[in-house]
Amino acid sequence: MIAEDTVLINPVTKQQGHNMRRSAGFTLIELVIVIVILGILGAVAAPKFLNLQGDAYSANVKSLAGSLQTAATLANTQAILEGKDQATDIDGKTPEKTVTGYENVKFINGYPIASKTATGILGALQSVPSEEDYVMAVSTAGAPYKLTLQPKARAASDSAATINNAKTCFVRYTAAKPATSTARATAATVESNAECD
């Protein structure tokens, strides 16, 4: 028998018997504080993560614009080396010329033409964008022709008129313009707008 004035000591916790009650979990206030903190983090972080798709399309458009610019420059360099960068032939006509290494690509003024087939600037690329991923349209209203590409998921419609007048999330290749009696020849250009939100 243990005397009444004896204090029991728990051998595991080394505490006296009357302090042996331990908490087993979190209090309500601790849980509420954690939930509030998680809510604040979610409200701040969610918009950042929700715009990742727009950022991916922006990077895609920038990459495609760089690829088109590089392809046009490389093709033009090859045309210059072969002497096929002149705007006109001896008879004064503006022919579409073929350049070594770009057998299927037609050239005007030493640059690939604007076409959504492999006979134009897309044929000068090593990896051709597909119509499954991009909406493509060629503007033939006036010279020079323009090829506009938009990621399908960001295109307002598949209408060529809509694509040619795109204001955001597009890449546009403008073919070289031959010289006329009133204007000088121009080089091909690539423009883009990577605002794909």
Coordinates of C-alpha atoms in Angstrom, one line a residue:
M1 CA 0.0 0.0 0.0
I2 CA 1.1 3.5 -0.8
A3 CA 0.8 6.2 1.8
E4 CA -1.5 9.1 1.0
D5 CA 1.3 11.7 1.1
T6 CA 3.4 9.8 -1.5
V7 CA 3.6 11.3 -5.0
L8 CA 3.7 8.9 -7.9
I9 CA 6.2 9.6 -10.6
N10 CA 5.7 8.3 -14.1
P11 CA 8.9 6.5 -15.1
V12 CA 8.5 7.4 -18.8
T13 CA 7.8 11.1 -18.5
K14 CA 9.5 11.7 -15.2
Q15 CA 6.6 13.8 -14.2
Q16 CA 4.5 13.7 -11.1
G17 CA 1.2 11.9 -11.2
H18 CA -1.1 14.9 -11.1
N19 CA 0.6 16.4 -14.3
M20 CA 0.3 13.3 -16.4
R21 CA -2.5 14.6 -18.7
R22 CA -1.0 15.2 -22.2
S23 CA -2.6 17.0 -25.1
A24 CA -3.4 14.6 -28.0
G25 CA -4.0 16.9 -31.0
F26 CA -4.4 20.5 -32.0
T27 CA -6.7 23.1 -30.4
L28 CA -9.4 24.6 -32.4
I29 CA -7.6 28.0 -32.5
E30 CA -4.5 26.3 -34.0
L31 CA -6.5 24.7 -36.7
V32 CA -8.3 27.9 -37.5
I33 CA -5.0 29.8 -37.8
V34 CA -3.5 27.1 -40.1
I35 CA -6.7 27.2 -42.3
V36 CA -6.5 31.1 -42.5
I37 CA -2.8 31.0 -43.5
L38 CA -3.5 28.3 -46.2
G39 CA -6.3 30.4 -47.5
I40 CA -4.1 33.5 -47.8
L41 CA -1.4 31.6 -49.5
G42 CA -3.9 30.1 -51.9
A43 CA -5.4 33.5 -52.8
V44 CA -1.9 34.9 -53.5
A45 CA -0.5 31.9 -55.3
A46 CA -3.5 30.8 -57.3
P47 CA -3.5 33.6 -59.9
K48 CA 0.2 33.0 -60.6
F49 CA -0.4 29.3 -61.3
L50 CA -3.6 29.9 -63.3
N51 CA -1.7 32.0 -65.9
L52 CA 0.9 29.3 -66.7
Q53 CA -1.0 28.4 -69.9
G54 CA -0.8 32.0 -71.2
D55 CA 2.9 32.0 -70.4
A56 CA 3.4 28.8 -72.3
Y57 CA 1.7 30.2 -75.4
S58 CA 3.7 33.4 -75.1
A59 CA 7.0 31.4 -75.0
N60 CA 5.8 29.3 -78.0
V61 CA 5.0 32.4 -80.0
K62 CA 8.4 34.0 -79.2
S63 CA 10.2 30.8 -80.1
L64 CA 8.3 30.5 -83.4
A65 CA 9.1 34.1 -84.2
G66 CA 12.8 33.5 -83.5
S67 CA 12.8 30.3 -85.6
L68 CA 11.1 32.1 -88.6
Q69 CA 13.6 35.0 -88.4
T70 CA 16.6 32.6 -88.3
A71 CA 15.2 30.5 -91.2
A72 CA 14.7 33.6 -93.3
T73 CA 18.2 34.9 -92.5
L74 CA 19.9 31.6 -93.2
A75 CA 17.9 31.1 -96.5
N76 CA 18.8 34.7 -97.5
T77 CA 22.4 34.1 -96.8
Q78 CA 22.4 31.0 -99.0
A79 CA 20.6 32.9 -101.8
I80 CA 23.2 35.7 -101.6
L81 CA 26.1 33.2 -101.8
E82 CA 24.5 31.7 -104.9
G83 CA 23.8 35.1 -106.5
K84 CA 20.0 34.5 -106.4
D85 CA 19.1 37.4 -104.2
Q86 CA 18.4 39.8 -107.1
A87 CA 14.8 41.1 -107.4
T88 CA 14.6 40.7 -111.2
D89 CA 16.0 38.7 -114.0
I90 CA 17.5 40.1 -117.2
D91 CA 14.1 40.4 -118.8
G92 CA 12.9 42.5 -115.8
K93 CA 10.5 40.0 -114.4
T94 CA 10.4 38.9 -110.7
P95 CA 10.8 35.2 -110.7
E96 CA 10.5 32.8 -107.9
K97 CA 13.9 31.2 -107.6
T98 CA 15.2 28.0 -106.0
V99 CA 18.2 27.9 -103.8
T100 CA 20.5 24.9 -102.9
G101 CA 19.5 23.3 -99.7
Y102 CA 16.0 24.7 -100.1
E103 CA 14.9 22.8 -103.2
N104 CA 11.1 23.0 -102.5
V105 CA 11.2 26.6 -101.2
K106 CA 10.5 29.4 -103.6
F107 CA 12.4 32.7 -103.2
I108 CA 11.7 36.3 -104.1
N109 CA 14.3 38.9 -103.5
G110 CA 16.5 36.3 -101.9
Y111 CA 13.9 35.4 -99.2
P112 CA 11.4 32.6 -99.0
I113 CA 7.9 33.4 -100.1
A114 CA 5.0 33.7 -97.6
S115 CA 3.1 30.4 -97.9
K116 CA 1.5 28.1 -95.4
T117 CA 2.9 25.1 -97.3
A118 CA 6.5 23.8 -97.5
T119 CA 7.1 25.9 -100.6
G120 CA 7.5 29.0 -98.5
I121 CA 9.1 30.1 -95.3
L122 CA 7.7 27.1 -93.4
G123 CA 9.8 24.9 -95.8
A124 CA 12.9 26.6 -94.6
L125 CA 12.3 25.5 -91.0
Q126 CA 13.7 22.2 -89.8
S127 CA 10.5 21.5 -87.9
V128 CA 7.4 22.8 -89.6
P129 CA 4.5 24.0 -87.5
S130 CA 1.4 21.9 -88.1
E131 CA -2.2 23.0 -88.8
E132 CA -3.2 20.9 -85.8
D133 CA -1.4 23.3 -83.5
Y134 CA -1.7 26.6 -85.4
V135 CA -4.2 28.5 -87.4
M136 CA -2.4 29.8 -90.5
A137 CA -3.5 32.3 -93.0
V138 CA -1.8 34.0 -95.9
S139 CA -2.8 37.6 -96.8
T140 CA -2.7 38.0 -100.5
A141 CA -4.2 41.5 -100.5
G142 CA -1.4 43.6 -102.1
A143 CA 2.3 42.9 -102.0
P144 CA 4.1 41.7 -100.1
Y145 CA 2.2 38.6 -99.0
K146 CA 2.0 37.9 -95.3
L147 CA 1.8 34.6 -93.4
T148 CA 0.2 34.8 -90.0
L149 CA 0.3 32.0 -87.5
Q150 CA -1.7 31.8 -84.2
P151 CA -1.8 29.0 -81.6
K152 CA -5.2 27.3 -82.2
A153 CA -6.2 27.6 -78.6
R154 CA -5.7 31.3 -78.7
A155 CA -7.2 32.1 -82.2
A156 CA -10.4 34.1 -82.1
S157 CA -11.6 32.0 -85.1
D158 CA -10.3 30.0 -88.1
S159 CA -11.3 32.8 -90.5
A160 CA -8.3 34.0 -92.6
A161 CA -9.5 37.6 -92.3
T162 CA -9.5 37.3 -88.5
I163 CA -6.1 35.7 -88.4
N164 CA -4.5 38.2 -90.8
N165 CA -5.7 41.0 -88.5
A166 CA -4.7 39.4 -85.2
K167 CA -3.6 41.9 -82.6
T168 CA -2.3 39.5 -79.9
C169 CA -0.7 36.1 -79.7
F170 CA 0.5 35.8 -83.3
V171 CA 3.6 35.5 -85.5
R172 CA 3.5 37.2 -88.9
Y173 CA 6.1 36.7 -91.7
T174 CA 6.0 39.3 -94.4
A175 CA 7.7 38.2 -97.6
A176 CA 10.3 40.4 -99.3
K177 CA 8.9 42.9 -101.7
P178 CA 10.5 43.3 -105.1
A179 CA 11.5 46.8 -106.3
T180 CA 9.0 48.7 -108.5
S181 CA 9.4 51.8 -110.5
T182 CA 8.3 53.8 -107.5
A183 CA 9.6 51.8 -104.5
R184 CA 12.7 50.1 -103.4
A185 CA 12.9 46.4 -102.7
T186 CA 12.4 45.3 -99.1
A187 CA 13.7 42.4 -97.0
A188 CA 11.4 39.9 -95.4
T189 CA 10.4 40.7 -91.8
V190 CA 9.0 38.7 -88.9
E191 CA 6.8 40.4 -86.3
S192 CA 5.1 38.9 -83.3
N193 CA 2.9 39.8 -80.3
A194 CA 3.3 37.3 -77.5
E195 CA 0.5 38.7 -75.3
C196 CA -1.3 35.4 -75.0
D197 CA -3.2 35.8 -71.7

